[in-house]
Every structure is written in structure tokens, then in C-alpha cells.
Tab-separated table of C-alpha atoms in Angstrom:
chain	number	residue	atom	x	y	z
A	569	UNK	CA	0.000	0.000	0.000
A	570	UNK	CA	1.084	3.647	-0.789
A	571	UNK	CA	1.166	6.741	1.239
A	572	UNK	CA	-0.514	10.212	-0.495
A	573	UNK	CA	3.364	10.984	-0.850
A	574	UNK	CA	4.312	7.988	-2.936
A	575	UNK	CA	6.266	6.615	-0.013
A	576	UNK	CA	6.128	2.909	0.619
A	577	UNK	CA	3.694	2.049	3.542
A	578	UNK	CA	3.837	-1.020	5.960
A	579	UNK	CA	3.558	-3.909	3.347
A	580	UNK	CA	0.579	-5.736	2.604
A	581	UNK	CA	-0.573	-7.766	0.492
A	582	UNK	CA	-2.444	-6.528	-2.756
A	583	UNK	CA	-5.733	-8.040	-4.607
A	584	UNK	CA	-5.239	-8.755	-8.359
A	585	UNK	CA	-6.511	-6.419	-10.736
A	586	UNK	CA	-10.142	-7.503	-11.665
A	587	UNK	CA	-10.193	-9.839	-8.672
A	588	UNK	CA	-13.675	-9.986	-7.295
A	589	UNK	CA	-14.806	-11.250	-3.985
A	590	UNK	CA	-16.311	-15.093	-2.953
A	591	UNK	CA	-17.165	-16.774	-0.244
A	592	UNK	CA	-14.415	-18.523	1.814
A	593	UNK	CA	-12.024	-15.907	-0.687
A	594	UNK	CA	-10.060	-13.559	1.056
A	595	UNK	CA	-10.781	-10.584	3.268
A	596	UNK	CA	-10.225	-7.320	0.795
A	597	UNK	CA	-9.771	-3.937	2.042
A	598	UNK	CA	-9.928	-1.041	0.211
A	599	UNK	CA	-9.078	2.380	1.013
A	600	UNK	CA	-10.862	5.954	0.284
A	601	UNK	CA	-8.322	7.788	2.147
A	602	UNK	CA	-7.178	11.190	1.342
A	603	UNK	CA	-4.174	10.238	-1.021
A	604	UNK	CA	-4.521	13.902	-2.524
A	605	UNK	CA	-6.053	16.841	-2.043
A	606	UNK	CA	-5.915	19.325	1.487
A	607	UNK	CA	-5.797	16.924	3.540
A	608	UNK	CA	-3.634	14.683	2.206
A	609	UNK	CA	-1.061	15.411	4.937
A	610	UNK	CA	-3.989	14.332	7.807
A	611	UNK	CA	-4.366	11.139	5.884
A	612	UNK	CA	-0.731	10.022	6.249
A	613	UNK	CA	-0.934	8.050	9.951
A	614	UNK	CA	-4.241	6.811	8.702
A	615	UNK	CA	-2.762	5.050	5.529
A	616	UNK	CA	0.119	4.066	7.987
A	617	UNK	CA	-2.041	2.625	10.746
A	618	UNK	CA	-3.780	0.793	8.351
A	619	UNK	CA	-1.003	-0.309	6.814
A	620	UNK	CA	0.801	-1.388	10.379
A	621	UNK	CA	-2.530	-3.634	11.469
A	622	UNK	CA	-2.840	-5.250	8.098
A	623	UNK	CA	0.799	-5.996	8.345
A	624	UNK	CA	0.190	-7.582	12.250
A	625	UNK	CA	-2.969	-9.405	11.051
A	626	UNK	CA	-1.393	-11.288	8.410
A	627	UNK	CA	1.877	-11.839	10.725
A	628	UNK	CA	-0.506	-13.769	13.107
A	629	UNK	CA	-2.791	-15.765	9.987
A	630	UNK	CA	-4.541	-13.732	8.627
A	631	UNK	CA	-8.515	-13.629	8.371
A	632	UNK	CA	-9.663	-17.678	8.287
A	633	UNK	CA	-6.025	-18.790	7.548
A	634	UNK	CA	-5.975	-16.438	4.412
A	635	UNK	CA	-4.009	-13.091	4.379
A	636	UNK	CA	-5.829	-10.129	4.310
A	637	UNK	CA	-5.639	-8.118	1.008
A	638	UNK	CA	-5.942	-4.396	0.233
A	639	UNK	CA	-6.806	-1.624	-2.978
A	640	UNK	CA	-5.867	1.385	-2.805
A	641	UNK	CA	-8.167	4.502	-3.352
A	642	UNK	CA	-8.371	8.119	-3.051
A	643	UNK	CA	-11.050	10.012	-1.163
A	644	UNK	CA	-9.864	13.489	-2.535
A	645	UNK	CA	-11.719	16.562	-1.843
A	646	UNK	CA	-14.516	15.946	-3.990
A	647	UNK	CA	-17.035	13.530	-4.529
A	648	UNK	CA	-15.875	12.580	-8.136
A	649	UNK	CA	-12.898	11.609	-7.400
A	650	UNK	CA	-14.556	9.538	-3.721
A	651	UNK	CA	-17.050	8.024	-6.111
A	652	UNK	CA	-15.407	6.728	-9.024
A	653	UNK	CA	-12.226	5.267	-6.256
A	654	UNK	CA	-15.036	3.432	-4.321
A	655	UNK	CA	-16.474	2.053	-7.593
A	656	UNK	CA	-13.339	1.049	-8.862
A	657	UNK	CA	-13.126	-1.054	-5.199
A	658	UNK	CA	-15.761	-2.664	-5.342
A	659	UNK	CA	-15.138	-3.568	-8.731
A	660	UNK	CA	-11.720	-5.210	-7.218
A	661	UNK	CA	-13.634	-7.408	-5.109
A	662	UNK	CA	-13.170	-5.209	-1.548
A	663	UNK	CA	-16.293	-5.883	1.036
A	664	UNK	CA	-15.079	-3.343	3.540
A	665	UNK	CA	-13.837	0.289	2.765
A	666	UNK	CA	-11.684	1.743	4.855
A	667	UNK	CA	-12.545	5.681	4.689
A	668	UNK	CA	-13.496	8.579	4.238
A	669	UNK	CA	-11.137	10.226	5.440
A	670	UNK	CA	-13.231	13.693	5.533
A	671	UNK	CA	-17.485	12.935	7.049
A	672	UNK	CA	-18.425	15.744	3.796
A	673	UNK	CA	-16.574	12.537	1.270
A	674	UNK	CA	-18.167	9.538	3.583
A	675	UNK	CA	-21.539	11.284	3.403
A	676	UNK	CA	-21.528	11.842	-0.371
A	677	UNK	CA	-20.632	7.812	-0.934
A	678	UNK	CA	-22.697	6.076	2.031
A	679	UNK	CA	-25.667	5.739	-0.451
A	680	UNK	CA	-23.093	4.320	-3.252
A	681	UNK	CA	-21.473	1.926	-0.470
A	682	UNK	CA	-24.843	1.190	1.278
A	683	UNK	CA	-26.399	-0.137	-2.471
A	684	UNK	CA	-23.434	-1.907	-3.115
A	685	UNK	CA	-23.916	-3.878	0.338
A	686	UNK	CA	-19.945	-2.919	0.912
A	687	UNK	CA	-18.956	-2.076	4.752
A	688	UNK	CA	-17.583	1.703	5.260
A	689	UNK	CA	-15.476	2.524	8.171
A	690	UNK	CA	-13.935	5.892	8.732
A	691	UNK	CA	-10.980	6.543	11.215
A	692	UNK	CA	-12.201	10.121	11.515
A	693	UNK	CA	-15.087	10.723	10.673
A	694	UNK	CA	-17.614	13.232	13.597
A	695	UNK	CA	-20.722	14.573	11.348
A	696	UNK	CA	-23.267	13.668	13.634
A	697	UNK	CA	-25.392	12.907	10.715
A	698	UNK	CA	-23.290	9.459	10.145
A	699	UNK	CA	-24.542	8.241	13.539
A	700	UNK	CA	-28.258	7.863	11.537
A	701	UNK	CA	-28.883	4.729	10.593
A	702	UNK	CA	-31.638	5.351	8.585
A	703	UNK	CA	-28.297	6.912	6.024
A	704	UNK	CA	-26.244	4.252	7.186
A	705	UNK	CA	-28.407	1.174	6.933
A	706	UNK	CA	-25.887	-0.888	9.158
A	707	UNK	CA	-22.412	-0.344	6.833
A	708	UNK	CA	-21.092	2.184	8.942
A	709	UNK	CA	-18.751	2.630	11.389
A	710	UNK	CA	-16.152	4.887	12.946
A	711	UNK	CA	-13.682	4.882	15.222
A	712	UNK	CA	-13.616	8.569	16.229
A	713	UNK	CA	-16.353	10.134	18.528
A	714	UNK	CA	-19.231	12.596	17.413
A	715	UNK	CA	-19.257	16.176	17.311
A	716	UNK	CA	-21.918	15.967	19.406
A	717	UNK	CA	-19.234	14.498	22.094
A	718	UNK	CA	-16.356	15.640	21.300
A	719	UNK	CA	-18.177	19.254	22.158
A	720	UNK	CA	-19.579	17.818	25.574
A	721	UNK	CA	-16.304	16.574	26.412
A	722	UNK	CA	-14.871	20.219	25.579
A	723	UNK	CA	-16.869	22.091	27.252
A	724	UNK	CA	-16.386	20.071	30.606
A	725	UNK	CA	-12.641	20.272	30.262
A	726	UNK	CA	-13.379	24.173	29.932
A	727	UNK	CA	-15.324	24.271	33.076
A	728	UNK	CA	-13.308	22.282	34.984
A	729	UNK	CA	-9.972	24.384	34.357
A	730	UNK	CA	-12.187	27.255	36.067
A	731	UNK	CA	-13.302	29.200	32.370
A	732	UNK	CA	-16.751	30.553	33.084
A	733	UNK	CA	-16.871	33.030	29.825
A	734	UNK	CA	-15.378	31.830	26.680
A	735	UNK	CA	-15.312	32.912	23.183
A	736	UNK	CA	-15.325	30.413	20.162
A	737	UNK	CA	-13.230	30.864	16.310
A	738	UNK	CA	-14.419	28.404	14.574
A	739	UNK	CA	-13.632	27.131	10.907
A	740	UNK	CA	-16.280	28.544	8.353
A	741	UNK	CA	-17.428	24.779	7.532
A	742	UNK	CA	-20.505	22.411	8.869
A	743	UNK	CA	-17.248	20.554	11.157
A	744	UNK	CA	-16.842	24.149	12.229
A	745	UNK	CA	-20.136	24.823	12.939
A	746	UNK	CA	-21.302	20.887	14.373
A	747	UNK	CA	-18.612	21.419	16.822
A	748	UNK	CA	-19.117	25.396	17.923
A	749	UNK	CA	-22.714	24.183	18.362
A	750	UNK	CA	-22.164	20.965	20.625
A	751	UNK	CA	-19.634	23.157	22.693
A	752	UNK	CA	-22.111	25.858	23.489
A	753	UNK	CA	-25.041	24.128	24.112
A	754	UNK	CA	-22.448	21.851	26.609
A	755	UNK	CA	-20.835	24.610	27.969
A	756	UNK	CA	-24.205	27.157	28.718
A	757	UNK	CA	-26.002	23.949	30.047
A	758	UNK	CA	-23.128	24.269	32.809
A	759	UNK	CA	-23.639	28.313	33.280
A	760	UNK	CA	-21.049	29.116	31.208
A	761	UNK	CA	-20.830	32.199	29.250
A	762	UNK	CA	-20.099	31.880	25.351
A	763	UNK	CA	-19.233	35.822	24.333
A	764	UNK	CA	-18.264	35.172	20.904
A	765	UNK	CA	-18.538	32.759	17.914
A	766	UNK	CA	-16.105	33.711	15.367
A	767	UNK	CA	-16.353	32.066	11.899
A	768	UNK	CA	-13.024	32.057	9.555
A	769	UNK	CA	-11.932	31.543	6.349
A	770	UNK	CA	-8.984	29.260	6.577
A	771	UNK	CA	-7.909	30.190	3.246
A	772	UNK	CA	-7.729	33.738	4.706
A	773	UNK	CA	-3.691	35.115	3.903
A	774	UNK	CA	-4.612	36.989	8.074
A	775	UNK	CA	-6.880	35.986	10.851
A	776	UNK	CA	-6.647	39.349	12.740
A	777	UNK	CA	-9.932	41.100	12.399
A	778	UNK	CA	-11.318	37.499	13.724
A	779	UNK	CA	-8.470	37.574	16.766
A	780	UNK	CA	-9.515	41.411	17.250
A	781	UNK	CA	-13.157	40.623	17.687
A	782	UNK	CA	-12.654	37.993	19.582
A	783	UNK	CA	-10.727	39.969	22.073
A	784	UNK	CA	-12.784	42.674	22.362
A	785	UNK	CA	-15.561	40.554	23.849
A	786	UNK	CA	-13.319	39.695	26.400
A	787	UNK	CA	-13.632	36.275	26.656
């Protein structure tokens, strides 16, 4: 398996192109990681980790005394480029994706993964909306918390370090916003004071008209 930088990854074994799945065959992985794109760089220890546990798997046996095989795909930034990597998967056989890497790519596959029957499991995934299973249909997991959660847990951290009033820059996207949200509900639910919700443009060349609000409600 590759990394997004063309740098070898912990070996594993890979499926034959054109190699489709049967029963008693093999267990095939395939990835819909961010290999390019923005977020390539984020994707890195994912492709690694998956590439280390494949690795220890098929050290030990493998799945039913077979080793476990994997494709590799790209997730991107857009959902062309998630779409046509998870058909080109499938195609190859794989009954479990390993991906998105981003919940805006897993959300606009699920329907493509769920109608293929295929298994989708992100290693960092939070939209809340994932946790419905009336999207999901049973393929989906994820081994990285909510939004919803993730803000709880925040906001008790924040109280319990003594903040009472706080103020909030958050990224001008719906992780941005899921997250702001969670925290402030969380956070006001303990009498806590949110003063400001700052959204930014992270492609912005200067963030200091957000810092400068954000310090004039004196958080």
C-alpha cells in the first residue's frame, strides 16, 4: 500500500486487478483515504495505521487462515474523485472500505457503499449525521467520537480548568459549525458564558480582524 506521498507504507498484500470477492475468498480492504487533495497530509498516519494492522494481522494468519488483502483509493476533496475510487473497489472485489477520510466525502458515498452492500469505516469521521442509521443502513462505522461528544467533552474540560466566559473561532465549515454548536449548548447547560462565535476563512492570507473581535468581547 502507498502513502498520499508515494512513499512505501507497511507492506501488505495486494488483490489482483479484476479480482472480485467469494465466499471462503479472502478478506479485501480497500481504502478511500485522502491520497490527494488538502488533507492529504492528515491522511498520512491513517494510511500508515492501516497499513501497520494489516501488516500484524497477516503476521498472526490472517482472516480464516488467508491473508488479508488491500486496494488502494483516493477520497480526494470531492465527490468525483470519492465516487469513481469506491467504484473502482468494489469492482476489485473489496467488502469493507476503509474511509473517508473527511465525514463531507463519507456522506456523499454512504448511499453508493450502502447499495453496493460494501462495509464503510472511517478513522475520523464526527458529522453527527453518520450516527443515523436510517443513512447508514448498518455499513457504517467509525472509530472517532461525534461532534456531538467531542463538544460535551470540551466544554467540561473548559469548566473544569475554572473558564466561566469563553469565546469560540471556529472554521467557516458544517465541522466548524457541528462542533461550535455541541460546545455551546455543553458549555451554557453548565452556566457558562459563550461571548463570541467567530467564523473564519482558513484560506484567509490573516486571521486578525477574527483575533480582534474575539478579544474585544473579552472572553
Amino acid at each position: 500500500m502507498s502513502t498520499p506521498s508515494g512513499q512505501s507504507a507497511p507492506s501488505a498484500a495486494s488483490t489482483p486487478a479484476g479480482g472480485a470477492a467469494t465466499a471462503g475468498g479472502p478478506l479485501i480492504l480497500g481504502t478511500l483515504l485522502a491520497a490527494t487533495g488538502p488533507l492529504a497530509s492528515y491522511a498520512l498516519p491513517e494510511f500508515a495505521g492501516m497499513g501497520a494492522a494489516v501488516d500484524a494481522v497477516n503476521a498472526a494468519g490472517g482472516v480464516l487462515g488467508m491473508p488479508v488483502q488491500t486496494i488502494d483509493g483516493d477520497s480526494g476533496n470531492t465527490h468525483a474523485v470519492a465516487s469513481l475510487s469506491l467504484e473502482r473497489s468494489i469492482g476489485k472485489g473489496a467488502q469493507v472500505i476503509i474511509g473517508a477520510t473527511t465525514s463531507t466525502m463519507s456522506l456523499s458515498v454512504i448511499d453508493q457503499a450502502v447499495a453496493a452492500g460494501v462495509l464503510l469505516f472511517s478513522p475520523s469521521n464526527t458529522a453527527v449525521k453518520l450516527s443515523d442509521p436510517a443513512i447508514t443502513q448498518g455499513l457504517y462505522f467509525r472509530t472517532a467520537p461525534p461532534d456531538s461528544y467531542e463538544g460535551l467533552v470540551l466544554a467540561g474540560l473548559a469548566f473544569d480548568e475554572g473558564k466561566r466566559s469563553v469565546a469560540i473561532m471556529q472554521i467557516d465549515d458544517a465541522y466548524g459549525a457541528e462542533l461550535a454548536d455541541s460546545f455551546t449548548l455543553a458549555f451554557k447547560e453548565r452556566n457558562g458564558r459563550v461571548v463570541a462565535r467567530e467564523v473564519y476563512n482558513p484560506a484567509a492570507s490573516s486571521f486578525a480582524d477574527n483575533v480582534a473581535k474575539v478579544k474585544a468581547a473579552k472572553p
